[in-house]
Short mmCIF file of C-alpha atoms and ligand atoms in Angstrom, two decimals:
data_model
loop_
_atom_site.label_atom_id
_atom_site.label_comp_id
_atom_site.label_asym_id
_atom_site.label_seq_id
_atom_site.Cartn_x
_atom_site.Cartn_y
_atom_site.Cartn_z
CA MET H 1 0.10 0.02 -0.09
CA SER H 2 1.29 3.07 -0.72
CA GLU H 3 2.20 5.76 1.63
CA THR H 4 -0.44 8.38 3.17
CA THR H 5 0.40 11.99 3.07
CA ASN H 6 -3.58 12.87 4.24
CA ALA H 7 -2.94 14.66 7.36
CA PHE H 8 -6.15 13.41 9.25
CA GLN H 9 -5.60 9.26 8.05
CA ILE H 10 -2.03 10.14 9.66
CA ALA H 11 -3.69 11.78 12.86
CA GLN H 12 -5.94 9.25 13.03
CA ALA H 13 -3.73 6.69 12.58
CA GLN H 14 -1.29 8.00 15.14
CA PHE H 15 -3.99 8.15 17.68
CA ASP H 16 -5.48 4.73 17.29
CA GLY H 17 -1.85 3.34 18.08
CA VAL H 18 -1.56 4.45 20.84
CA ALA H 19 -4.96 3.75 21.85
CA ALA H 20 -4.78 0.35 21.33
CA GLN H 21 -1.70 0.54 23.86
CA LEU H 22 -3.82 2.11 26.29
CA GLY H 23 -6.82 -0.75 26.09
CA LEU H 24 -9.20 2.33 25.13
CA GLU H 25 -12.73 0.89 25.24
CA PRO H 26 -14.27 1.62 21.24
CA HIS H 27 -16.43 3.98 22.33
CA VAL H 28 -13.81 6.53 24.10
CA ARG H 29 -11.79 5.62 20.81
CA GLU H 30 -14.85 6.89 18.66
CA ILE H 31 -15.22 10.26 20.31
CA LEU H 32 -11.79 10.97 20.18
CA ARG H 33 -10.89 10.04 16.50
CA TRP H 34 -13.49 12.28 15.14
CA PRO H 35 -14.53 16.23 15.65
CA ARG H 36 -17.31 16.62 18.34
CA ARG H 37 -18.38 19.47 15.69
CA GLU H 38 -17.67 20.42 12.09
CA PHE H 39 -18.52 23.98 9.99
CA LYS H 40 -17.88 24.45 6.37
CA PHE H 41 -19.14 27.90 4.89
CA GLN H 42 -19.59 30.33 2.13
CA ILE H 43 -17.31 33.35 2.28
CA PRO H 44 -18.61 35.57 -0.37
CA VAL H 45 -16.26 39.00 -0.81
CA ARG H 46 -16.95 41.68 -3.38
CA MET H 47 -13.35 42.10 -4.75
CA ASP H 48 -11.35 45.42 -5.33
CA ASP H 49 -12.38 45.22 -9.40
CA GLY H 50 -15.97 44.92 -8.43
CA SER H 51 -16.16 41.30 -8.99
CA GLN H 52 -17.43 38.95 -6.47
CA GLN H 53 -15.83 35.76 -5.21
CA VAL H 54 -16.91 33.31 -3.25
CA PHE H 55 -14.54 31.67 -0.66
CA PHE H 56 -15.01 28.50 1.67
CA GLY H 57 -14.24 28.62 4.89
CA TYR H 58 -14.04 25.81 7.65
CA ARG H 59 -14.25 25.59 11.41
CA VAL H 60 -14.07 22.47 13.35
CA GLN H 61 -14.00 21.69 16.87
CA HIS H 62 -12.37 18.59 17.83
CA ASN H 63 -12.77 17.85 21.90
CA ASP H 64 -14.01 20.72 24.32
CA SER H 65 -13.88 18.57 27.48
CA ARG H 66 -10.85 20.20 29.31
CA GLY H 67 -12.15 23.88 28.21
CA PRO H 68 -12.94 26.15 24.94
CA THR H 69 -11.87 24.86 21.44
CA LYS H 70 -8.69 27.00 20.50
CA GLY H 71 -6.55 27.22 17.40
CA GLY H 72 -5.69 28.93 14.76
CA ILE H 73 -6.94 29.89 11.28
CA ARG H 74 -5.44 29.14 8.10
CA PHE H 75 -5.45 30.74 5.03
CA HIS H 76 -3.86 28.80 2.63
CA ALA H 77 -4.37 27.58 -1.42
CA SER H 78 -4.71 23.48 -0.70
CA GLU H 79 -7.06 23.62 2.50
CA THR H 80 -9.39 20.95 3.01
CA MET H 81 -11.69 19.63 5.84
CA ASP H 82 -9.22 16.78 6.57
CA THR H 83 -6.16 19.06 7.08
CA VAL H 84 -8.47 21.18 9.49
CA ARG H 85 -9.91 18.18 11.08
CA ALA H 86 -6.03 17.01 11.49
CA LEU H 87 -5.17 19.97 12.77
CA ALA H 88 -7.80 20.51 15.49
CA MET H 89 -7.29 17.03 16.70
CA TRP H 90 -3.76 17.66 17.26
CA MET H 91 -4.83 21.15 18.94
CA THR H 92 -6.71 18.90 21.93
CA TRP H 93 -3.56 16.99 22.37
CA LYS H 94 -1.41 19.91 22.54
CA CYS H 95 -3.35 21.62 24.71
CA ALA H 96 -3.90 18.86 26.85
CA VAL H 97 0.03 18.39 26.99
CA ALA H 98 1.17 21.84 27.76
CA GLU H 99 -1.69 21.39 30.48
CA ILE H 100 -3.22 24.29 29.46
CA PRO H 101 -7.34 24.04 30.37
CA LEU H 102 -8.37 24.30 26.63
CA GLY H 103 -9.52 22.14 23.96
CA GLY H 104 -8.80 21.31 20.26
CA GLY H 105 -10.19 23.51 17.30
CA LYS H 106 -8.70 24.66 13.99
CA GLY H 107 -10.07 26.80 10.91
CA GLY H 108 -9.26 27.79 7.57
CA VAL H 109 -9.84 29.56 3.92
CA ALA H 110 -8.59 27.80 0.98
CA VAL H 111 -6.94 31.13 -0.22
CA ASP H 112 -3.92 32.32 -1.23
CA SER H 113 -3.66 35.53 0.86
CA ALA H 114 -0.77 36.71 -0.98
CA THR H 115 -2.97 37.24 -3.78
CA LEU H 116 -5.60 39.23 -1.93
CA THR H 117 -5.35 43.28 -1.36
CA ILE H 118 -5.37 44.64 2.40
CA ARG H 119 -9.22 45.19 1.38
CA GLU H 120 -9.87 41.96 0.32
CA LYS H 121 -8.09 40.64 3.68
CA GLU H 122 -10.21 42.63 5.80
CA HIS H 123 -12.97 41.51 4.21
CA LEU H 124 -12.79 37.84 3.74
CA CYS H 125 -12.10 37.66 7.83
CA ARG H 126 -14.87 39.74 8.61
CA GLY H 127 -16.53 37.48 6.43
CA TRP H 128 -15.40 34.17 8.18
CA VAL H 129 -16.12 35.87 11.80
CA ALA H 130 -19.61 36.82 10.42
CA ALA H 131 -20.35 33.39 8.88
CA ILE H 132 -19.56 31.36 12.29
CA HIS H 133 -19.72 33.50 15.42
CA LYS H 134 -22.60 31.91 16.68
CA ASN H 135 -20.04 29.37 18.16
CA LEU H 136 -17.17 31.03 18.76
CA GLY H 137 -16.74 33.21 22.43
CA PRO H 138 -14.39 33.53 25.17
CA ARG H 139 -16.12 30.49 26.59
CA ILE H 140 -16.79 28.19 22.97
CA ASP H 141 -14.08 28.88 20.85
CA VAL H 142 -10.91 31.07 20.35
CA PRO H 143 -9.34 31.14 17.18
CA ALA H 144 -5.48 32.05 16.68
CA PRO H 145 -3.31 32.97 13.54
CA ASP H 146 -1.97 30.30 11.56
CA VAL H 147 0.12 29.92 8.01
CA GLY H 148 -1.01 32.72 5.87
CA THR H 149 -2.99 35.03 9.05
CA THR H 150 -1.46 37.61 11.12
CA ALA H 151 -2.07 39.65 14.22
CA GLN H 152 -3.68 42.57 12.06
CA MET H 153 -6.13 39.81 10.48
CA MET H 154 -7.08 38.54 14.06
CA GLY H 155 -7.55 42.57 15.37
CA TRP H 156 -10.12 42.84 12.28
CA MET H 157 -11.98 39.35 13.53
CA MET H 158 -11.76 40.51 17.05
CA ASP H 159 -13.13 43.58 16.22
CA GLU H 160 -16.33 42.04 13.84
CA TYR H 161 -17.08 39.40 16.76
CA SER H 162 -17.36 42.66 19.12
CA LYS H 163 -19.67 44.42 17.04
CA LEU H 164 -21.96 41.53 16.39
CA ALA H 165 -21.75 40.48 20.06
CA GLY H 166 -22.44 44.25 21.06
CA GLU H 167 -19.75 44.79 23.40
CA TYR H 168 -15.92 44.68 23.24
CA THR H 169 -14.84 40.86 23.20
CA PRO H 170 -11.00 40.98 23.42
CA GLY H 171 -10.86 37.45 24.46
CA VAL H 172 -12.64 35.75 21.48
CA ILE H 173 -9.57 35.49 19.74
CA THR H 174 -6.06 35.31 20.38
CA GLY H 175 -2.57 36.39 18.12
CA LYS H 176 -4.07 40.27 18.19
CA PRO H 177 -1.36 42.89 17.52
CA VAL H 178 0.09 44.15 20.47
CA GLY H 179 -1.84 47.50 21.65
CA GLY H 180 -4.88 46.05 20.66
CA GLY H 181 -5.39 43.29 23.19
CA GLY H 182 -2.73 41.14 21.98
CA SER H 183 0.07 39.69 24.31
CA LEU H 184 3.43 40.70 24.40
CA GLY H 185 5.96 37.34 23.25
CA ARG H 186 3.07 36.19 21.50
CA ARG H 187 5.33 36.43 17.82
CA GLU H 188 7.90 34.76 19.61
CA ALA H 189 5.91 31.90 21.08
CA THR H 190 5.86 29.35 19.08
CA GLY H 191 9.51 29.39 18.06
CA TYR H 192 11.32 30.18 21.32
CA GLY H 193 9.13 27.16 22.69
CA VAL H 194 10.82 24.86 19.78
CA ILE H 195 13.96 25.89 21.38
CA TYR H 196 13.20 25.18 24.81
CA THR H 197 12.29 21.96 24.66
CA VAL H 198 15.37 21.24 21.95
CA ARG H 199 17.28 22.74 25.27
CA GLU H 200 15.96 20.22 27.22
CA ALA H 201 16.86 17.28 24.83
CA MET H 202 20.10 18.44 23.80
CA LYS H 203 20.92 18.44 27.77
CA HIS H 204 19.21 14.65 27.73
CA LEU H 205 20.64 13.95 24.91
CA LYS H 206 24.26 15.33 26.45
CA MET H 207 24.73 17.59 23.14
CA ASP H 208 26.65 20.53 23.39
CA SER H 209 24.47 23.04 22.22
CA LYS H 210 27.08 25.62 21.56
CA LYS H 211 28.70 22.97 18.87
CA ALA H 212 25.05 22.51 17.32
CA SER H 213 24.49 22.89 13.53
CA ALA H 214 21.05 22.71 12.73
CA SER H 215 18.66 23.11 9.19
CA VAL H 216 14.99 24.64 9.49
CA GLN H 217 12.35 24.15 6.87
CA GLY H 218 10.55 27.66 6.77
CA PHE H 219 11.02 30.88 6.89
CA GLY H 220 7.91 32.44 8.59
CA ASN H 221 6.86 32.94 12.22
CA VAL H 222 7.91 29.79 13.53
CA ALA H 223 11.08 28.96 11.98
CA GLN H 224 12.41 32.97 12.24
CA TYR H 225 12.17 32.43 16.01
CA ALA H 226 13.34 28.93 16.66
CA SER H 227 16.02 30.12 14.14
CA ARG H 228 17.05 33.02 16.41
CA GLY H 229 16.47 30.71 19.62
CA PHE H 230 18.77 28.30 18.23
CA THR H 231 21.53 30.98 17.56
CA GLU H 232 20.94 33.33 20.42
CA GLN H 233 20.05 31.17 23.16
CA LEU H 234 21.63 28.14 22.29
CA GLY H 235 25.01 29.74 20.46
CA GLY H 236 24.59 26.94 17.62
CA LYS H 237 24.30 27.94 14.24
CA VAL H 238 21.46 28.14 11.31
CA VAL H 239 23.31 26.75 8.02
CA CYS H 240 20.28 26.36 6.12
CA VAL H 241 16.55 27.94 6.06
CA SER H 242 14.22 26.92 3.57
CA TYR H 243 11.11 29.35 2.27
CA TRP H 244 8.54 29.15 -0.93
CA ASP H 245 10.00 31.20 -3.51
CA ARG H 246 6.73 33.03 -5.72
CA ASN H 247 8.88 33.79 -8.63
CA GLU H 248 10.04 30.81 -8.99
CA LYS H 249 6.96 28.55 -7.63
CA ALA H 250 9.13 26.43 -5.82
CA ALA H 251 11.14 25.78 -2.17
CA LEU H 252 14.66 27.25 -2.47
CA SER H 253 16.73 26.72 0.46
CA VAL H 254 19.65 29.21 2.09
CA VAL H 255 22.45 27.64 2.56
CA SER H 256 25.83 28.81 4.76
CA PRO H 257 28.31 26.04 6.11
CA LYS H 258 29.68 28.87 8.44
CA GLY H 259 26.09 29.96 9.72
CA LEU H 260 23.20 32.20 8.11
CA ASP H 261 22.68 35.75 10.15
CA ILE H 262 19.36 35.00 10.75
CA ALA H 263 18.56 38.65 12.04
CA PHE H 264 19.29 40.02 8.19
CA LEU H 265 17.20 37.32 6.72
CA GLN H 266 14.25 38.17 8.91
CA SER H 267 15.08 42.00 7.97
CA VAL H 268 14.81 41.31 4.15
CA THR H 269 11.23 39.05 4.80
CA ASP H 270 10.05 42.60 7.13
CA GLU H 271 10.48 44.36 4.43
CA TYR H 272 9.58 42.36 1.37
CA GLY H 273 7.43 39.63 2.73
CA SER H 274 9.71 36.84 2.16
CA ILE H 275 13.50 36.06 1.85
CA LEU H 276 14.85 37.35 -1.62
CA LYS H 277 16.93 35.07 -3.69
CA ASP H 278 18.80 38.04 -4.74
CA LYS H 279 19.66 39.62 -1.05
CA ALA H 280 20.76 36.04 -0.12
CA ILE H 281 23.14 35.16 -3.32
CA GLU H 282 24.29 39.44 -2.19
CA ALA H 283 24.91 38.39 1.35
CA GLY H 284 27.21 35.12 -0.07
CA TYR H 285 24.70 32.43 0.61
CA LYS H 286 24.43 29.55 -1.56
CA ILE H 287 20.70 28.77 -2.88
CA GLU H 288 20.18 25.26 -3.23
CA HIS H 289 16.47 23.56 -4.65
CA GLY H 290 13.93 20.87 -3.77
CA ASP H 291 14.40 18.95 -0.90
CA ALA H 292 17.98 20.57 0.03
CA TRP H 293 16.75 21.89 3.63
CA LEU H 294 17.10 17.89 4.97
CA GLU H 295 20.10 16.97 2.96
CA GLN H 296 22.58 19.18 5.01
CA ASP H 297 24.86 17.65 7.10
CA VAL H 298 23.68 18.92 10.79
CA ASP H 299 22.37 17.54 14.43
CA VAL H 300 19.15 19.44 14.33
CA LEU H 301 16.11 19.23 11.92
CA ILE H 302 13.58 21.81 12.21
CA PRO H 303 10.68 21.69 9.82
CA ALA H 304 8.77 24.59 10.36
CA ALA H 305 6.74 24.82 7.20
CA LEU H 306 3.84 22.78 6.24
CA GLU H 307 2.69 18.84 6.81
CA SER H 308 3.76 15.34 5.44
CA GLN H 309 7.68 17.01 4.93
CA LEU H 310 9.43 14.38 6.65
CA THR H 311 8.51 10.94 4.79
CA GLY H 312 9.56 7.27 4.14
CA GLN H 313 11.26 8.42 1.01
CA THR H 314 12.34 11.86 2.01
CA VAL H 315 14.00 11.05 5.15
CA GLN H 316 16.40 8.05 3.09
CA LYS H 317 18.34 12.01 2.09
CA ILE H 318 18.86 12.82 5.84
CA SER H 319 22.03 12.68 7.02
CA ASP H 320 23.51 10.39 9.39
CA LYS H 321 25.12 13.46 11.68
CA VAL H 322 21.21 14.17 12.80
CA LYS H 323 20.24 13.71 16.43
CA LEU H 324 17.13 15.10 16.65
CA VAL H 325 13.96 16.58 14.67
CA ALA H 326 11.95 19.20 16.43
CA GLU H 327 8.78 19.49 14.70
CA GLY H 328 7.80 23.03 14.60
CA ALA H 329 5.23 22.43 12.14
CA ASN H 330 2.01 20.33 12.58
CA GLY H 331 2.17 17.41 11.11
CA PRO H 332 5.54 17.16 9.45
CA THR H 333 6.03 13.72 9.72
CA THR H 334 4.47 10.83 7.90
CA PRO H 335 4.06 7.42 10.30
CA GLU H 336 7.18 5.84 7.80
CA ALA H 337 9.42 8.46 8.41
CA ASP H 338 8.82 7.85 12.28
CA GLU H 339 10.17 4.25 11.54
CA HIS H 340 13.17 5.42 10.45
CA PHE H 341 13.71 7.62 13.22
CA LYS H 342 13.07 4.52 15.77
CA LYS H 343 15.01 2.31 13.59
CA ASN H 344 18.07 4.91 13.54
CA ASN H 345 18.01 5.88 17.09
CA ILE H 346 16.81 9.93 15.82
CA PHE H 347 15.51 11.58 18.96
CA VAL H 348 12.24 13.17 17.81
CA ILE H 349 10.14 16.10 19.90
CA PRO H 350 6.85 15.85 18.86
CA ASP H 351 4.74 18.54 17.02
CA PHE H 352 1.71 19.03 19.78
CA LEU H 353 4.82 19.21 22.25
CA CYS H 354 7.53 21.32 20.30
CA ASN H 355 5.65 23.87 19.17
CA ALA H 356 3.01 24.25 21.64
CA GLY H 357 4.45 27.65 22.90
CA GLY H 358 2.00 29.54 20.86
CA VAL H 359 -0.51 28.03 22.13
CA THR H 360 0.69 28.61 25.58
CA VAL H 361 0.89 32.13 25.10
CA SER H 362 -2.39 32.49 23.20
CA TYR H 363 -4.17 30.92 26.55
CA PHE H 364 -1.75 33.62 28.60
CA GLU H 365 -3.21 36.36 26.29
CA GLY H 366 -6.96 35.28 26.89
CA VAL H 367 -5.90 35.55 30.87
CA GLN H 368 -4.72 39.08 30.40
CA ASN H 369 -7.87 39.69 28.43
CA ASP H 370 -10.16 38.40 31.05
CA MET H 371 -7.66 40.68 34.05
CA ASN H 372 -7.58 43.79 31.69
CA TYR H 373 -4.12 43.73 32.85
CA TYR H 374 -0.97 42.80 31.12
CA TRP H 375 2.37 41.34 31.53
CA ALA H 376 5.84 42.54 30.53
CA LEU H 377 7.77 40.30 27.74
CA ASP H 378 10.39 39.10 30.26
CA GLU H 379 7.10 37.35 32.10
CA VAL H 380 5.51 36.19 29.27
CA LEU H 381 8.54 34.17 28.18
CA GLN H 382 9.41 33.23 31.76
CA ARG H 383 6.24 31.78 32.09
CA LEU H 384 6.41 30.38 28.78
CA ASP H 385 9.77 28.69 29.64
CA THR H 386 8.67 26.68 32.63
CA LYS H 387 5.57 25.30 30.94
CA MET H 388 7.27 23.96 28.21
CA THR H 389 10.02 22.98 30.07
CA ALA H 390 7.49 21.11 32.44
CA ALA H 391 5.53 19.59 29.20
CA PHE H 392 8.67 18.25 28.08
CA GLU H 393 9.92 16.50 31.29
CA HIS H 394 6.94 15.18 32.20
CA VAL H 395 6.81 13.63 28.24
CA LEU H 396 10.27 12.31 28.82
CA GLU H 397 9.69 10.72 31.75
CA VAL H 398 6.78 8.91 30.27
CA ALA H 399 9.03 7.65 27.63
CA GLU H 400 11.91 6.38 29.44
CA ARG H 401 9.11 5.00 31.84
CA GLU H 402 7.38 3.12 29.29
CA LYS H 403 10.46 2.48 27.11
CA ALA H 404 8.09 4.52 24.47
CA TYR H 405 9.18 6.79 21.54
CA MET H 406 8.55 10.13 22.16
CA ARG H 407 5.64 10.84 19.96
CA ASP H 408 3.77 7.76 21.36
CA ALA H 409 5.03 8.97 25.00
CA ALA H 410 3.28 12.55 24.79
CA TYR H 411 -0.24 10.73 22.83
CA MET H 412 -0.33 8.74 26.20
CA VAL H 413 -0.04 11.80 28.28
CA ALA H 414 -2.45 14.01 26.14
CA ILE H 415 -5.06 11.27 25.60
CA GLY H 416 -5.14 10.32 29.48
CA SER H 417 -6.01 13.64 30.52
CA VAL H 418 -8.51 14.45 27.67
CA VAL H 419 -10.29 10.74 28.69
CA GLU H 420 -9.89 11.80 32.31
CA ALA H 421 -11.43 15.26 31.69
CA MET H 422 -14.41 13.43 29.73
CA GLU H 423 -14.92 10.63 32.37
CA LEU H 424 -14.93 13.60 35.12
CA ARG H 425 -17.66 15.48 33.41
CA GLY H 426 -19.92 12.15 32.86
CA TRP H 427 -19.43 12.21 29.10
CA LEU H 428 -18.44 8.37 29.48
P1 NAD W 501 3.76 31.06 8.20
O1 NAD W 501 3.11 31.24 7.87
O2 NAD W 501 3.98 32.50 9.13
O3 NAD W 501 5.32 30.53 7.31
C1 NAD W 501 5.01 29.64 6.88
C2 NAD W 501 6.29 29.15 5.57
O4 NAD W 501 6.96 27.99 4.92
C3 NAD W 501 6.98 30.59 4.88
O5 NAD W 501 8.24 30.72 4.94
C4 NAD W 501 6.82 29.78 3.23
O6 NAD W 501 8.01 30.56 2.40
C5 NAD W 501 7.27 28.06 3.94
N1 NAD W 501 7.09 27.34 2.98
C6 NAD W 501 5.51 27.38 2.38
N2 NAD W 501 5.67 25.71 1.76
C7 NAD W 501 7.11 25.93 1.66
C8 NAD W 501 7.86 24.69 1.21
N3 NAD W 501 7.32 23.62 0.36
N4 NAD W 501 9.33 24.51 1.34
C9 NAD W 501 9.96 25.38 2.51
N5 NAD W 501 9.43 26.42 2.82
C10 NAD W 501 7.82 26.29 2.56
O7 NAD W 501 4.13 29.69 8.93
P2 NAD W 501 4.19 29.59 10.34
O8 NAD W 501 3.32 30.47 11.44
O9 NAD W 501 5.42 29.96 10.53
O10 NAD W 501 3.35 28.08 10.88
C11 NAD W 501 4.68 27.14 9.97
C12 NAD W 501 3.84 25.61 10.79
O11 NAD W 501 4.16 25.90 12.05
C13 NAD W 501 2.84 25.15 10.51
O12 NAD W 501 2.48 24.07 10.36
C14 NAD W 501 1.49 26.05 11.77
O13 NAD W 501 0.59 24.83 11.41
C15 NAD W 501 2.67 25.14 12.49
N6 NAD W 501 2.66 26.22 13.70
C16 NAD W 501 2.01 27.84 13.88
C17 NAD W 501 2.12 28.20 15.15
C18 NAD W 501 2.35 29.71 14.74
O14 NAD W 501 2.03 30.28 16.34
N7 NAD W 501 2.76 30.40 14.16
C19 NAD W 501 1.57 27.51 16.26
C20 NAD W 501 2.13 26.34 16.13
C21 NAD W 501 2.21 25.46 14.94
#
């Protein structure tokens, strides 16, 4: 049978494997392998040229036993219900493993947001909220940004919801701009959270982070702050980052064996919306094509772009030097690739543990919105580090005790916590 890259089938297969090991009863498995609610809706938008275009929006609420559902909204051309379902399910496990009192949800629109003008983006964001607002709310379901969506978009969405609700409701959405109800540190949260878990994994593996090198897939929000954290906090070097080049319509990798200047690449991205190939070449970096990011001779791989990137096929290209894979992205690894990692003793920090920093600071943002009192950046990052370190230690302890693969151990922790909440609420 050929390898599946359907994210929902992968999410279900991962769950099924651990559910069998845990001996979960069939009705419990049935509840957890499907979302509790899912919505697909039309969003008509008047475009700048006067034409009317109809977009499809999605929202999936996977499980709300531990609290209101929580999860990003992705604007991506190949968004499907199955991708959103998978991401919603992983959010349930993510909140549980990070011990945040929230459930799992996710949303999206099938659109390449880079093709929209600012006005069109605003109308699409407001239309998304208008279509689903009765099923959103600080005590129901709280969206956030994800691939293709930004803090500004969250600001528009919060405003639209507040208008419809008839009162200022900042807690309906997180990842808002600072000054518009957002939290300091949300921008850095996911990438830095990745690095806090990498730091702990390196201690466990007895790796010297100052001598370590990393290659990163992507150069968006997660990849940028993971790369900065890897160099600035751990003292390692990032020799490769990759990005989607709109002109070439291809993934390009920017490579420098001596280490990349991440602040420089970030300034180019801030100015032009993406790394520019010419600017990278001018800076003396090499440009490589295809899967180059995963072929580098490095100690650490950080996939931080999209799902199903490390497959049974692509892992064959990974260097023997790689000891650690830190999953910044959601669902970057297929079950076949997991088998390769297990066989080759490559330590994996699974996605819903590794990238839980974003939802953790989103939760802090909701707490600050409720209090109407805002913390300083240091306080946010310190609390984030404490939560991420505790979550990593808990999963590692279960992995060692049960002699389990890290992903399976993370599932054991998360499923245990969700099943306990369902039992306590009398659902089972
Ligand atoms: P983003 O939109 O900011 O960045 C995505 C990056 O991926 C861009 O640099 C883009 O050029 C690059 N990219 C796209 N296709 C590519 C390809 N084929 N090859 C190489 N690069 C490619 O997105 P983000 O917020 O950084 O999210 C990245 C991943 O992390 C996603 O899986 C997302 O679900 C996950 N995640 C994000 C957050 C968050 O807080 N932003 C939290 C948890 C998980």
